[in-house]
């Protein structure tokens, strides 16, 4: 008698595309996920939206201008530190070239991608577009290009998928989440912040701990 395959390990990931720590944490988690799957593990990753700056303009503005307005002129030293930290993970964070903008449409594209099992790829591409490519991830033309690059090939209707985004934002709000990234392992831990790759892998391999 052939037994049924085990149910996929499920992880809910709460993040925002404009959050550098979300980018670093997700990069490490994605590497752990690849190792887990390569060893035969089955994994379902679900994304929940979060907005660090829900009032950010869709038209976009230089990221350093937005950060200095919020945190003061000393923020440049912090961005330099975070960029150097991210470089250890092979990431290039170009704060000087980044365009601060609303992430609502980016989250909508992640929701659309989830319908086609492409959410992980689209999320990574959106992070890279924001932090490295210096493009406005609210711009419909930019989003259309990224959708094509990742195989999504859709998303031109600005309302398609928005119900999922608003439902996700409400779920996160009700859950009391006030900082990202947050990794919620089914029957396992809730890991906040950018943990190590090994920490994520251990959480995947050891349900219930």
Short mmCIF file of N, CA, C and O in Angstrom, two decimals, residues 14-19 48-56 70 100-107 138 162 165-166 168-169 172 177-180:
data_model
loop_
_atom_site.label_atom_id
_atom_site.label_comp_id
_atom_site.label_asym_id
_atom_site.label_seq_id
_atom_site.Cartn_x
_atom_site.Cartn_y
_atom_site.Cartn_z
N UNK A 14 5.09 37.69 6.25
CA UNK A 14 4.59 39.06 6.26
C UNK A 14 5.76 39.98 5.96
O UNK A 14 6.78 39.96 6.68
N UNK A 15 5.64 40.80 4.91
CA UNK A 15 6.75 41.67 4.54
C UNK A 15 6.26 42.87 3.75
O UNK A 15 5.10 42.93 3.35
N UNK A 16 7.17 43.83 3.56
CA UNK A 16 6.89 44.95 2.67
C UNK A 16 8.09 45.13 1.75
O UNK A 16 9.25 45.00 2.17
N UNK A 17 7.81 45.43 0.50
CA UNK A 17 8.86 45.52 -0.51
C UNK A 17 9.83 46.67 -0.25
O UNK A 17 10.99 46.60 -0.64
N UNK A 18 9.40 47.72 0.44
CA UNK A 18 10.30 48.84 0.70
C UNK A 18 11.12 48.65 1.98
O UNK A 18 11.85 49.55 2.38
N UNK A 19 11.02 47.49 2.59
CA UNK A 19 11.72 47.22 3.85
C UNK A 19 13.00 46.44 3.58
O UNK A 19 12.95 45.29 3.13
N UNK A 48 1.75 37.64 3.05
CA UNK A 48 0.77 38.57 3.59
C UNK A 48 1.36 39.99 3.49
O UNK A 48 2.52 40.21 3.82
N UNK A 49 0.56 40.94 3.03
CA UNK A 49 1.08 42.29 2.79
C UNK A 49 1.18 43.11 4.07
O UNK A 49 0.42 42.92 5.02
N UNK A 50 2.13 44.02 4.05
CA UNK A 50 2.31 44.99 5.12
C UNK A 50 2.75 46.29 4.45
O UNK A 50 3.47 46.25 3.45
N UNK A 51 2.32 47.42 4.97
CA UNK A 51 2.72 48.70 4.41
C UNK A 51 3.44 49.53 5.47
O UNK A 51 2.81 50.01 6.42
N UNK A 52 4.73 49.69 5.31
CA UNK A 52 5.49 50.54 6.22
C UNK A 52 5.08 52.00 6.10
O UNK A 52 5.09 52.74 7.07
N UNK A 53 4.73 52.41 4.89
CA UNK A 53 4.35 53.80 4.64
C UNK A 53 3.12 53.82 3.74
O UNK A 53 3.22 54.03 2.53
N UNK A 54 1.94 53.60 4.32
CA UNK A 54 0.73 53.55 3.49
C UNK A 54 0.39 54.85 2.80
O UNK A 54 -0.40 54.87 1.86
N UNK A 55 1.00 55.95 3.25
CA UNK A 55 0.73 57.26 2.63
C UNK A 55 1.76 57.63 1.58
O UNK A 55 1.73 58.75 1.04
N UNK A 56 2.68 56.74 1.26
CA UNK A 56 3.70 57.04 0.25
C UNK A 56 3.03 57.31 -1.10
O UNK A 56 2.08 56.63 -1.47
N UNK A 70 11.59 61.64 7.51
CA UNK A 70 11.01 60.86 8.61
C UNK A 70 11.96 60.70 9.79
O UNK A 70 11.55 60.76 10.95
N UNK A 100 11.21 55.87 -3.58
CA UNK A 100 10.23 55.56 -2.53
C UNK A 100 8.83 55.75 -3.08
O UNK A 100 8.51 56.77 -3.70
N UNK A 101 7.98 54.75 -2.86
CA UNK A 101 6.64 54.80 -3.45
C UNK A 101 5.69 53.89 -2.69
O UNK A 101 6.12 53.12 -1.81
N UNK A 102 4.44 53.95 -3.01
CA UNK A 102 3.44 53.05 -2.44
C UNK A 102 3.72 51.62 -2.89
O UNK A 102 4.16 51.38 -4.01
N UNK A 103 3.46 50.67 -1.99
CA UNK A 103 3.66 49.25 -2.35
C UNK A 103 2.35 48.51 -2.58
O UNK A 103 2.35 47.29 -2.74
N UNK A 104 1.25 49.24 -2.63
CA UNK A 104 -0.04 48.57 -2.77
C UNK A 104 -0.11 47.77 -4.06
O UNK A 104 -0.54 46.60 -4.06
N UNK A 105 0.30 48.36 -5.18
CA UNK A 105 0.25 47.64 -6.45
C UNK A 105 1.27 46.50 -6.50
O UNK A 105 1.02 45.46 -7.13
N UNK A 106 2.40 46.67 -5.83
CA UNK A 106 3.36 45.57 -5.76
C UNK A 106 2.77 44.38 -5.02
O UNK A 106 2.91 43.22 -5.46
N UNK A 107 2.10 44.65 -3.91
CA UNK A 107 1.44 43.57 -3.17
C UNK A 107 0.34 42.92 -4.01
O UNK A 107 0.12 41.70 -3.94
N UNK A 138 5.44 51.31 -8.39
CA UNK A 138 4.01 51.62 -8.54
C UNK A 138 3.66 51.95 -9.98
O UNK A 138 2.47 52.05 -10.32
N UNK A 162 -6.83 43.08 -5.82
CA UNK A 162 -6.83 44.04 -4.73
C UNK A 162 -7.66 43.57 -3.54
O UNK A 162 -7.35 43.90 -2.39
N UNK A 165 -5.38 41.68 -1.39
CA UNK A 165 -4.45 42.57 -0.67
C UNK A 165 -5.13 43.18 0.54
O UNK A 165 -4.59 43.16 1.65
N UNK A 166 -6.32 43.72 0.36
CA UNK A 166 -7.02 44.35 1.48
C UNK A 166 -7.37 43.32 2.56
O UNK A 166 -7.28 43.63 3.76
N UNK A 168 -5.64 40.66 3.20
CA UNK A 168 -4.38 40.35 3.86
C UNK A 168 -3.96 41.45 4.83
O UNK A 168 -3.50 41.16 5.95
N UNK A 169 -4.11 42.70 4.42
CA UNK A 169 -3.78 43.82 5.31
C UNK A 169 -4.65 43.80 6.56
O UNK A 169 -4.17 44.07 7.67
N UNK A 172 -3.47 40.99 8.89
CA UNK A 172 -2.23 41.39 9.58
C UNK A 172 -2.54 42.41 10.67
O UNK A 172 -1.98 42.35 11.78
N UNK A 177 0.31 42.71 14.03
CA UNK A 177 1.67 42.81 13.47
C UNK A 177 2.02 44.28 13.28
O UNK A 177 1.29 45.02 12.64
N UNK A 178 3.15 44.69 13.85
CA UNK A 178 3.56 46.09 13.70
C UNK A 178 4.99 46.24 13.22
O UNK A 178 5.53 47.35 13.21
N UNK A 179 5.61 45.13 12.83
CA UNK A 179 6.97 45.19 12.30
C UNK A 179 7.18 44.00 11.38
O UNK A 179 6.59 42.92 11.57
N UNK A 180 8.00 44.21 10.36
CA UNK A 180 8.31 43.14 9.41
C UNK A 180 9.82 43.09 9.19
O UNK A 180 10.52 44.07 9.45
#
